[in-house]
mmCIF file of C-alpha atoms and ligand atoms in Angstrom:
data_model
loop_
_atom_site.group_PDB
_atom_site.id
_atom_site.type_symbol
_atom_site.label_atom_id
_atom_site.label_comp_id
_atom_site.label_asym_id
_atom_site.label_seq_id
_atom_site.Cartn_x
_atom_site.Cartn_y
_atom_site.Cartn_z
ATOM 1 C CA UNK R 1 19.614 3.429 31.497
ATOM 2 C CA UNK R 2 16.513 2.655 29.556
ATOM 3 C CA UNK R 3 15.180 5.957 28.750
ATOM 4 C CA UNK R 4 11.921 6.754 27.300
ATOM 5 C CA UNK R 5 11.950 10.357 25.313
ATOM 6 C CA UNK R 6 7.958 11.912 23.730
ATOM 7 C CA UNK R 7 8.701 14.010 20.982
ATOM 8 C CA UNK R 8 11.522 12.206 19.544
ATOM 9 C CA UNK R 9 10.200 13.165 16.375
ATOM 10 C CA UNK R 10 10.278 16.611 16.727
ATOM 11 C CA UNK R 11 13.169 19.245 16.844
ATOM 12 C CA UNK R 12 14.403 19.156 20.933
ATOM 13 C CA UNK R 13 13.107 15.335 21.296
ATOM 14 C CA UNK R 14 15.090 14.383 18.571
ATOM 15 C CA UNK R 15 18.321 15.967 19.563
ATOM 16 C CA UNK R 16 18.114 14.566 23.360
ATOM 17 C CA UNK R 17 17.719 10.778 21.699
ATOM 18 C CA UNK R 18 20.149 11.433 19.740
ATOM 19 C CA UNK R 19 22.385 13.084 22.925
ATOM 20 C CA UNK R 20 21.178 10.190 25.248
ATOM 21 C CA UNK R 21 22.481 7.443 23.045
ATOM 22 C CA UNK R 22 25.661 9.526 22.992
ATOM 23 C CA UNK R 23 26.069 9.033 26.858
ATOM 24 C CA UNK R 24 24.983 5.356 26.254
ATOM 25 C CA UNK R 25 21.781 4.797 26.915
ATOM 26 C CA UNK R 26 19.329 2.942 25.523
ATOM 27 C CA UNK R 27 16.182 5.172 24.044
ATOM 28 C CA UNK R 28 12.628 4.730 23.207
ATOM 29 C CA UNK R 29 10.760 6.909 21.235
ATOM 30 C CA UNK R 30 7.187 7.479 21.858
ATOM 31 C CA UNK R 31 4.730 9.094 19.619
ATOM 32 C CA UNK R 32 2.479 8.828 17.123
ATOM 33 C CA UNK R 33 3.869 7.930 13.868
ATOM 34 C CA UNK R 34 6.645 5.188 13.479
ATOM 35 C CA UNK R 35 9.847 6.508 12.858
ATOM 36 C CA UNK R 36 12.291 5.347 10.333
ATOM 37 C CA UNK R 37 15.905 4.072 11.916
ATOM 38 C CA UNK R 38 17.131 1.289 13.925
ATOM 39 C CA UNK R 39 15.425 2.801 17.318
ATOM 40 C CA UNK R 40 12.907 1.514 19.602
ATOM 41 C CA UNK R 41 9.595 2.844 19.341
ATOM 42 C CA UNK R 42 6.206 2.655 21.126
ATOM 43 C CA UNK R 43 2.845 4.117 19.912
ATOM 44 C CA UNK R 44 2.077 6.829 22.374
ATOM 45 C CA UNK R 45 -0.379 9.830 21.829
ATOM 46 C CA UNK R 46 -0.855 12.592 24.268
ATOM 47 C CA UNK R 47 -4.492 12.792 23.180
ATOM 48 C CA UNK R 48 -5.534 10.063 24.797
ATOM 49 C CA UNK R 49 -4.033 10.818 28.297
ATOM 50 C CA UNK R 50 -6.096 7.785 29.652
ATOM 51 C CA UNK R 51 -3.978 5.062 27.567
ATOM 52 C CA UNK R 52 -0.555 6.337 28.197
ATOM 53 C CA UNK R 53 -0.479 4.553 31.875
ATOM 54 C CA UNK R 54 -0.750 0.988 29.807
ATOM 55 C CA UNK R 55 1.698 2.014 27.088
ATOM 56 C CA UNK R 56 4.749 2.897 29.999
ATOM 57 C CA UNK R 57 3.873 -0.445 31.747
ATOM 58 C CA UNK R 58 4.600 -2.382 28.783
ATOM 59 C CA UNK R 59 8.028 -0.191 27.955
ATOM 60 C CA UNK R 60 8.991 -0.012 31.762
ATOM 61 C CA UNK R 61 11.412 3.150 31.173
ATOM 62 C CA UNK R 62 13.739 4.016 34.239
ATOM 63 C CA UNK R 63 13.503 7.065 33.425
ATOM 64 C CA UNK R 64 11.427 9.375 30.665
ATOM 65 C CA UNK R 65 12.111 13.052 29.092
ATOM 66 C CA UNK R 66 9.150 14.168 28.326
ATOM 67 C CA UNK R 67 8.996 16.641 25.082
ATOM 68 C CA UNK R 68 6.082 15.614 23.548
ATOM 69 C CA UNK R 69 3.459 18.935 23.925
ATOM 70 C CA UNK R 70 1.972 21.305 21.679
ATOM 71 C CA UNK R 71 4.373 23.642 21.798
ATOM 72 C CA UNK R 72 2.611 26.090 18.923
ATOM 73 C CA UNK R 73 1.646 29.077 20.795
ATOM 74 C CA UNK R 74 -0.959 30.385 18.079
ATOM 75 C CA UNK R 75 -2.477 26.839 18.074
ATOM 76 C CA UNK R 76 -2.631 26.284 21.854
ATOM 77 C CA UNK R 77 -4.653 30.167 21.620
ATOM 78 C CA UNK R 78 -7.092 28.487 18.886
ATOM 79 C CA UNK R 79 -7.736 25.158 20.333
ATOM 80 C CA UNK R 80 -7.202 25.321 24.175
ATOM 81 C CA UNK R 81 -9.542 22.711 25.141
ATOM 82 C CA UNK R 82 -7.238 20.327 22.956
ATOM 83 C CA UNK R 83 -4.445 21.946 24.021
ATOM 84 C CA UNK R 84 -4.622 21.181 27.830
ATOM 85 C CA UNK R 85 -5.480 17.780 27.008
ATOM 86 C CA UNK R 86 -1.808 17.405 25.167
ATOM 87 C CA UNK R 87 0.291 19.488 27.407
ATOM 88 C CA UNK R 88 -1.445 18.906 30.863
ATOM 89 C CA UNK R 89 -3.399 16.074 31.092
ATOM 90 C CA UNK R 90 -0.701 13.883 29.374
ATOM 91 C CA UNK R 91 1.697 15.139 31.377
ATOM 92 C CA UNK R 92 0.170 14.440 34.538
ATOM 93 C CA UNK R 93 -0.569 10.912 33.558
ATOM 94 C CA UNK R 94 3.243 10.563 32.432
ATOM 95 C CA UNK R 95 4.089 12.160 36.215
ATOM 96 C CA UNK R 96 2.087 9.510 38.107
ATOM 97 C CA UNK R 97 3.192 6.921 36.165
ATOM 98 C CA UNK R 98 6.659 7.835 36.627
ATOM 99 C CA UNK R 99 5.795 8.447 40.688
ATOM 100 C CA UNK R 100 4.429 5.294 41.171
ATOM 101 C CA UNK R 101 7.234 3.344 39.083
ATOM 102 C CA UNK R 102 9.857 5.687 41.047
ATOM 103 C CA UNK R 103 10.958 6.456 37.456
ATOM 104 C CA UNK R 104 13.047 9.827 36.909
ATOM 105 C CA UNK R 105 10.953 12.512 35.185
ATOM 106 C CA UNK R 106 12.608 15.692 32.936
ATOM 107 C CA UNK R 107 9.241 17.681 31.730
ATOM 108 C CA UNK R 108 9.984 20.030 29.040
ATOM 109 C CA UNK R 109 8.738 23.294 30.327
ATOM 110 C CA UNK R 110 9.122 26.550 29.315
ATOM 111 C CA UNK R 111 10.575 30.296 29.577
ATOM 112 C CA UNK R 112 7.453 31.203 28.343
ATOM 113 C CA UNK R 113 5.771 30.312 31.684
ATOM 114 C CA UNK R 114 6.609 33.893 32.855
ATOM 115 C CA UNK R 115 5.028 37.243 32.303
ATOM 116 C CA UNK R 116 8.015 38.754 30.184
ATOM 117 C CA UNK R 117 7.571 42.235 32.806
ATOM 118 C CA UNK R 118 11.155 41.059 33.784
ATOM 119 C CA UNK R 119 14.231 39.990 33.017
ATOM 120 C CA UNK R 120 16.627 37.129 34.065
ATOM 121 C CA UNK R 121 13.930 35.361 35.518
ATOM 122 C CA UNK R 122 15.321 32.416 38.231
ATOM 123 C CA UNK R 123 13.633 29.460 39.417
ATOM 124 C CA UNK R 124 11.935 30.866 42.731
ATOM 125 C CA UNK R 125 9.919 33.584 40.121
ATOM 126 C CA UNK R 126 6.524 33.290 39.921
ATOM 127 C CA UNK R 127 5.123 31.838 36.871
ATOM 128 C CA UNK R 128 2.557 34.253 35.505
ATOM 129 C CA UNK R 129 1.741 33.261 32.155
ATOM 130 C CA UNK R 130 -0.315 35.523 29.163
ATOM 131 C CA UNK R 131 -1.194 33.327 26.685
ATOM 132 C CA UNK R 132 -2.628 29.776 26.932
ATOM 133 C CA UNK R 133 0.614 28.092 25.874
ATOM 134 C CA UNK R 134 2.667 29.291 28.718
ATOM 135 C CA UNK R 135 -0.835 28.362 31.134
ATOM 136 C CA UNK R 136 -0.718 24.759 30.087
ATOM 137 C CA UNK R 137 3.180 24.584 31.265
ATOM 138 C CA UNK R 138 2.884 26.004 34.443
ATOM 139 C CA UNK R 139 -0.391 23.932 34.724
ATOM 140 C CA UNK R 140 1.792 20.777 33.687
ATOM 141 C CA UNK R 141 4.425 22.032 36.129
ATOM 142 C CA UNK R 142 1.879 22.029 38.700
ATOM 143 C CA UNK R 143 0.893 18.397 37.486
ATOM 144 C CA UNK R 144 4.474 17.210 38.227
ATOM 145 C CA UNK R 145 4.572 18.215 41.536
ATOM 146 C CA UNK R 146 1.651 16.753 42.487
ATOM 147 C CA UNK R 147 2.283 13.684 41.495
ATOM 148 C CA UNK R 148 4.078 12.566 44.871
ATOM 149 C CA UNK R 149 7.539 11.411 43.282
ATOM 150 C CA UNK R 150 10.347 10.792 45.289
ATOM 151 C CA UNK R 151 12.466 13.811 45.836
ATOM 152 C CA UNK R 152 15.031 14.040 43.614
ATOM 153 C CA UNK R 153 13.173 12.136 40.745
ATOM 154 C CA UNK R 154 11.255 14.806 39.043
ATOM 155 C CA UNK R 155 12.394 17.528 37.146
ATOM 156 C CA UNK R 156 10.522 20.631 35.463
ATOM 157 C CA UNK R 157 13.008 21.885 32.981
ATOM 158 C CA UNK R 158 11.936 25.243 31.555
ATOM 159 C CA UNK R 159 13.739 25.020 28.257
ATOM 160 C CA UNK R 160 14.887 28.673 26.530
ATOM 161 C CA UNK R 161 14.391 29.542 22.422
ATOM 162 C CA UNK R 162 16.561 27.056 21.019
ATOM 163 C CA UNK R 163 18.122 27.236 17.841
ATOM 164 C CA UNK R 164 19.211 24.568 15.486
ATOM 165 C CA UNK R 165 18.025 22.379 12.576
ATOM 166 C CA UNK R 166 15.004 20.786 13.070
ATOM 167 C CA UNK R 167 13.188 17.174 11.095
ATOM 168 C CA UNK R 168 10.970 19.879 9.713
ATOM 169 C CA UNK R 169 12.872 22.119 8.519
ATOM 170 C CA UNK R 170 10.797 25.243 9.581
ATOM 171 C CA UNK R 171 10.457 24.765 13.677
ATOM 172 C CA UNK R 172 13.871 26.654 14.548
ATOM 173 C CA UNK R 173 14.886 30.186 14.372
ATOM 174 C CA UNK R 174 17.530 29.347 12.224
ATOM 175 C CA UNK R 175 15.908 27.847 9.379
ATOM 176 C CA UNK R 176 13.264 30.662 9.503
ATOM 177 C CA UNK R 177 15.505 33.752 9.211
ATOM 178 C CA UNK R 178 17.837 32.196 6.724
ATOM 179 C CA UNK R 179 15.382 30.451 4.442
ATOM 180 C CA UNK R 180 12.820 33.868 4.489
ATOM 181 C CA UNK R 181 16.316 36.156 4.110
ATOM 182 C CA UNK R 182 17.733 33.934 1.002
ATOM 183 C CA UNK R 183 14.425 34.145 -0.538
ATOM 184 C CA UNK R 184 15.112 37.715 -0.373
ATOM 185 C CA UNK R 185 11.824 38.494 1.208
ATOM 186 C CA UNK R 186 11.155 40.824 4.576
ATOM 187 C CA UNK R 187 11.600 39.710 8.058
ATOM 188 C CA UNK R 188 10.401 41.295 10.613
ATOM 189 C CA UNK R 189 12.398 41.500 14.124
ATOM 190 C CA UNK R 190 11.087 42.857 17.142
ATOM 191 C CA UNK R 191 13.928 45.465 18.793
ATOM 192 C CA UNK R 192 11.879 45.089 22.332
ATOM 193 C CA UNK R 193 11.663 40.841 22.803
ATOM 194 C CA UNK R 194 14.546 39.337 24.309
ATOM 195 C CA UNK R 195 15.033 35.582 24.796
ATOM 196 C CA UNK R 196 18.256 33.487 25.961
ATOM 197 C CA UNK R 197 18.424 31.510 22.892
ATOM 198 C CA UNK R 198 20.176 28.034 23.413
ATOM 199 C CA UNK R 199 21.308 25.765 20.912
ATOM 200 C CA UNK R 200 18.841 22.473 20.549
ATOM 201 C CA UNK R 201 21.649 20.353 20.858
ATOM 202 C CA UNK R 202 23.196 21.554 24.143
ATOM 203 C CA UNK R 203 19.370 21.134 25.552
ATOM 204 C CA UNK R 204 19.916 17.656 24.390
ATOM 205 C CA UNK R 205 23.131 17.395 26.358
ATOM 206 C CA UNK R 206 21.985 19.056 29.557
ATOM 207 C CA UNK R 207 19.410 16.263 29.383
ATOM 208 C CA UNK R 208 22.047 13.715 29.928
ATOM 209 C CA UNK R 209 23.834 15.327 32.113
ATOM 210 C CA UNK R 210 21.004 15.901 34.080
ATOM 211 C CA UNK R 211 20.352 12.014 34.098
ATOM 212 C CA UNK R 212 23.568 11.777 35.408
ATOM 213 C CA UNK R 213 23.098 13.186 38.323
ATOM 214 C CA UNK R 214 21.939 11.622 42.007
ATOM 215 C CA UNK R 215 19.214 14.253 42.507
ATOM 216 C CA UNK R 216 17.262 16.143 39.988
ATOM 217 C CA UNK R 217 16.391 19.481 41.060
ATOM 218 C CA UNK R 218 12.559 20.431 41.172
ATOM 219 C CA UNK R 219 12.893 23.301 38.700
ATOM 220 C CA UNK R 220 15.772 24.345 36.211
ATOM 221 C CA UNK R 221 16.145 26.861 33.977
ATOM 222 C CA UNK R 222 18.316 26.274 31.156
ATOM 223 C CA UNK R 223 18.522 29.279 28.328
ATOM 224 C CA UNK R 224 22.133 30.249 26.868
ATOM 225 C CA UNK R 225 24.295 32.404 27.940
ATOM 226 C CA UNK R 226 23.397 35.549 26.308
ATOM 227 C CA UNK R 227 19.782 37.837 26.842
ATOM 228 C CA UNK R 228 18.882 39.544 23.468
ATOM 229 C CA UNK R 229 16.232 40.872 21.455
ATOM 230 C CA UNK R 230 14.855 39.110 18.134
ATOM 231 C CA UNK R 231 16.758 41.576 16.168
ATOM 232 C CA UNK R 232 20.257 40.645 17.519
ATOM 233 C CA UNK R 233 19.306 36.924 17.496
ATOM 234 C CA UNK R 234 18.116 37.701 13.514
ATOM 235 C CA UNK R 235 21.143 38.930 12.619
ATOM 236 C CA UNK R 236 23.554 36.857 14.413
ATOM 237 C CA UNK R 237 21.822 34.040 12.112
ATOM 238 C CA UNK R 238 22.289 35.947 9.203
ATOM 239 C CA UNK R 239 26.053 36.629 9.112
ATOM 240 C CA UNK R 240 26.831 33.158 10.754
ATOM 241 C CA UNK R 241 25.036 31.433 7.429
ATOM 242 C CA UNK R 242 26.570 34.926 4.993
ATOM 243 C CA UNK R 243 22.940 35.430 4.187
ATOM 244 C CA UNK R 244 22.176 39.536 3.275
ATOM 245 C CA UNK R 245 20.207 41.264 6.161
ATOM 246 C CA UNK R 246 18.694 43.589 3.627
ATOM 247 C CA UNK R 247 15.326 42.286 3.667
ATOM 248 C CA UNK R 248 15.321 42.382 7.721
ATOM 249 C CA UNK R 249 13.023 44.688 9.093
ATOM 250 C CA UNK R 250 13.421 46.176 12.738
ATOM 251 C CA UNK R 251 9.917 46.809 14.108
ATOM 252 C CA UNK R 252 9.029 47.047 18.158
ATOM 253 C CA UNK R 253 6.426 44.931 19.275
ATOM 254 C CA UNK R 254 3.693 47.788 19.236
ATOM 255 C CA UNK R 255 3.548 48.624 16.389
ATOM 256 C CA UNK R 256 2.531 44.414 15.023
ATOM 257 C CA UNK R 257 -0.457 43.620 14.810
ATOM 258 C CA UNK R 258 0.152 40.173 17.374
ATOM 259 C CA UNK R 259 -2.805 37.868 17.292
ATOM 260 C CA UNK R 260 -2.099 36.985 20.647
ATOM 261 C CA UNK R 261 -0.625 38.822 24.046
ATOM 262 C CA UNK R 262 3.420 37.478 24.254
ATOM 263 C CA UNK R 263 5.505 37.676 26.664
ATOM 264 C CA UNK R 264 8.318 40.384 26.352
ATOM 265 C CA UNK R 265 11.375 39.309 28.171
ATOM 266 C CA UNK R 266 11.303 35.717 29.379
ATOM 267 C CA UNK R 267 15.037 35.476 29.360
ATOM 268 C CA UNK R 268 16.353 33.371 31.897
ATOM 269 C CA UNK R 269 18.761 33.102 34.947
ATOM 270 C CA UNK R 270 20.217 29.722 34.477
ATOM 271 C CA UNK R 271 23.138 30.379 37.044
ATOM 272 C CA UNK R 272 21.931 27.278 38.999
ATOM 273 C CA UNK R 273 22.308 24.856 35.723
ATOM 274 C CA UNK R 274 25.910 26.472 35.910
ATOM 275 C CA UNK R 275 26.304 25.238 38.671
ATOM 276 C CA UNK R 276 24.643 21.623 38.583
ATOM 277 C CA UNK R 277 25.639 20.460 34.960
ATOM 278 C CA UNK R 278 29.388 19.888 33.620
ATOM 279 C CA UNK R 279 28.769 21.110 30.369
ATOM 280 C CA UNK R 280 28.261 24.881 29.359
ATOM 281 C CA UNK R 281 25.995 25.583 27.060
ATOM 282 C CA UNK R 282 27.814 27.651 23.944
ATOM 283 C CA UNK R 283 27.555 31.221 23.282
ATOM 284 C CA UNK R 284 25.487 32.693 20.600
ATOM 285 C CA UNK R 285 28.379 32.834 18.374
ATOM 286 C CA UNK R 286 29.640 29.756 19.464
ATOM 287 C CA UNK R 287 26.595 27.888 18.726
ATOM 288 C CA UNK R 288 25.781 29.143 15.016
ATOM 289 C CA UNK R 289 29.461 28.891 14.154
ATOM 290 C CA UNK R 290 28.852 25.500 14.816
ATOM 291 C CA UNK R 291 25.532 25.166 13.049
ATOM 292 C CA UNK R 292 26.966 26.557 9.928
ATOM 293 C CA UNK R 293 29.960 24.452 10.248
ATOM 294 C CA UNK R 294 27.451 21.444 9.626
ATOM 295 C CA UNK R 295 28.022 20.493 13.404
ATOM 296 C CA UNK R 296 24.465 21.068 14.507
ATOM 297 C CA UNK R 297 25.181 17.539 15.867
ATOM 298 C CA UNK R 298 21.496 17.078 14.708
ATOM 299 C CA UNK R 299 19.463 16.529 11.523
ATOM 300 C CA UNK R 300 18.744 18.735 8.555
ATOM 301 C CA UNK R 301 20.413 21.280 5.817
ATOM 302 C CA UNK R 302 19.218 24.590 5.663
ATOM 303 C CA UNK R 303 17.299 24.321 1.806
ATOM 304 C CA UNK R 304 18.590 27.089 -0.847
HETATM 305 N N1 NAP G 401 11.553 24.880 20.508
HETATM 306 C C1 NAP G 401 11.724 25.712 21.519
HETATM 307 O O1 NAP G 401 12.358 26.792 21.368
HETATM 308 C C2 NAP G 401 11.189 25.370 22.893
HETATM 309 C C3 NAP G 401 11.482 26.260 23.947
HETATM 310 C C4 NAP G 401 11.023 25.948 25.227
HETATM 311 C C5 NAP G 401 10.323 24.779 25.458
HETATM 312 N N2 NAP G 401 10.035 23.954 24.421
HETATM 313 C C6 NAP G 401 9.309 22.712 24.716
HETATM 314 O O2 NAP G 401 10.112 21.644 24.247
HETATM 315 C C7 NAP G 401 9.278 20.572 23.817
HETATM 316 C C8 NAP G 401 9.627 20.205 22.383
HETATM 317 O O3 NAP G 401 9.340 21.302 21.532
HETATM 318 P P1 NAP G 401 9.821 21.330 20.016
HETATM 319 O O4 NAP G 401 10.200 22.704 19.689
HETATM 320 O O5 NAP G 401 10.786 20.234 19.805
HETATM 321 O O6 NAP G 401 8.460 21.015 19.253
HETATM 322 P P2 NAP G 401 8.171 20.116 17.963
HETATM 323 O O7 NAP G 401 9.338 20.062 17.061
HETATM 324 O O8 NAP G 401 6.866 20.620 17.423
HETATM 325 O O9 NAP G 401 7.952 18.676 18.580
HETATM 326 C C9 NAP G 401 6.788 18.344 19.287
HETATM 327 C C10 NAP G 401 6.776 16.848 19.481
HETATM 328 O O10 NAP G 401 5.588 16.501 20.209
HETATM 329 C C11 NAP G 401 4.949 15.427 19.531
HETATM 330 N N3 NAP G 401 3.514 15.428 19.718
HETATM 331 C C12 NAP G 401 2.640 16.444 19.504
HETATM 332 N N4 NAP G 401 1.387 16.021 19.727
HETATM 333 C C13 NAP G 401 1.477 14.716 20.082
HETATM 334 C C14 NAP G 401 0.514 13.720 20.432
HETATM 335 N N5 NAP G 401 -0.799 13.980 20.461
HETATM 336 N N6 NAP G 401 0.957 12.484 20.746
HETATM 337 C C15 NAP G 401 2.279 12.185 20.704
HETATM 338 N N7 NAP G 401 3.244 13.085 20.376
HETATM 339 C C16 NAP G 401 2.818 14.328 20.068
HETATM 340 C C17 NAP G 401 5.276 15.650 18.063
HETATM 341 O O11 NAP G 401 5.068 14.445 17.365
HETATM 342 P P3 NAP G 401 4.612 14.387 15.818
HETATM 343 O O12 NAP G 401 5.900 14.246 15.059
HETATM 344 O O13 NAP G 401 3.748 13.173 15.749
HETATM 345 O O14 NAP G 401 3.874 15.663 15.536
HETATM 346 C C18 NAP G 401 6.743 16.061 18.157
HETATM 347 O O15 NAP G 401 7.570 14.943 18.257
HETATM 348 C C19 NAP G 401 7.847 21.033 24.012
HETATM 349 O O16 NAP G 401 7.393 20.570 25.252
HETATM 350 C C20 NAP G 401 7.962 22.537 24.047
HETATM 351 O O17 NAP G 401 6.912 23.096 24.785
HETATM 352 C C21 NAP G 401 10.456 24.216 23.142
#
């Protein structure tokens, strides 16, 4: 299938190109800046909402995962006029287009859609959002279904914390604890914020598998299988990579100083992915064994 992927460039786009040309298909990135490599590209920016209709007629994608966004929390709370440009607007125009072409659609949403006063959250929760982030998703989300596609075709995947190695460098958990901890300097880990951290390049494979199938379900939460807090997840990272957790320090969320309200559980229920999808994705351990193994199946070395 000719699949068009936003946000190739960045740390989940990149690993579901990479997974979709695994399964075979043929990808297009579309973004902003022209990647290096052998891969198709078209300009694309979700800035200008109003030109992306013109860009997906000339590519004529059967199908497009959609990962572009502005996924910086503390940015999105700083700019959000700019930010609901990016994350909704764009999206909606990538929805219709995709409605009208009878195109399949997997949005990159987001656990962070809920209000974190819960745990486990499933699909049929209500979104509640408390920061602007989280509003633009469920706005997006919103945007989706109202585009009119063809049951079956449209998918809003709310995407867990995912760990891996990113183009950047900096964007995943992983290279944050471990390149702050071997620099020897404090990290601080909230005991009280739980996620269900998933490894970037099972996202990437749940993707395909999700292309694979007849239907795609409305909503789907996909998170690993584990809930825990930041401090678990922080040192999990730190004895997978034999980095010293000296320099990590516990702290509960009151007692930051947070710029911004965040959620405080947003882990999710993704029992119905279980069910839909052939592959699992791996445990905590499983997942960072792997990373340190150099089989992040992805891009990038964590720097000394
Ligand atoms: N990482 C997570 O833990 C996580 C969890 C849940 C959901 N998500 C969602 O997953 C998606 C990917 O997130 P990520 O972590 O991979 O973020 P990322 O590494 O920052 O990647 C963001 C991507 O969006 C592109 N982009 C941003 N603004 C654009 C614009 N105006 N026009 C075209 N492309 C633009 C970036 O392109 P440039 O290279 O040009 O900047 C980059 O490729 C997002 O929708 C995010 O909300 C992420």
């Amino acid at each position: 299938m000719r699949v068009l992927v936003t946000g190739a460039s960045g740390f989940l786009g990149g690993h579901v190109a990479r997974a979709l040309e695994r399964a075979g298909h043929e990808v297009i990135a579309a973004g902003r800046a022209v990647p290096a490599g052998p891969r198709r590209f078209v300009r694309l920016d979700l800035a200008r909402p109003a030109e992306i209709a013109g860009t997906l007629d000339e590519a004529r994608p059967q199908a497009i995962v959609h990962a572009g966004a502005n996924p910086d929390a503390g940015a999105c709370e700083r700019d959000p006029v700019s930010a609901r440009v990016v994350n909704v607007d764009a999206t909606a125009a990538i929805a219709r287009w995709c409605a009208a072409a009878d195109a399949g659609l997997i949005f990159f949403s987001t656990d962070q859609v809920f209000s974190g006063e819960g745990r486990e959250w499933n699909e049929t929760d209500a979104p509640a959002p408390v920061h602007v982030y989280g509003r633009t998703k469920v706005e997006a989300e919103d945007a989706v279904r109202a585009a009119g596609a063809r049951a079956g075709r449209a998918c809003s995947l709310r995407v867990a914390l995912a760990y891996g190695f990113s183009p950047s460098g900096v964007r995943s958990p992983v290279e944050q604890v471990v390149s702050v901890l071997r620099a020897g300097r404090p990290y601080t880990l909230f005991t009280d914020e739980f996620r269900s951290p998933i490894l970037a390049d099972d996202v990437g494979s749940a993707c395909a598998d999700l292309l694979a199938l007849p239907e795609l379900p409305p909503v789907l939460h996909l998170g690993g299988p584990e809930r825990v807090d930041r401090l678990v997840l922080g040192r999990a990272i730190a004895r997978a990579f034999g980095v010293s957790e000296a320099t990590i320090v516990p702290c509960r969320r009151a007692d930051a100083g947070m710029h911004y309200q965040r959620p405080a559980d947003t882990s999710l229920n993704s029992a119905l992915a279980g069910r839909l999808l052939p592959r699992r994705p791996r445990t905590l351990a499983e997942g960072l064994a792997a990373l340190a193994a150099g089989d992040g199946s992805g891009v990038g070395v964590i720097g000394s």
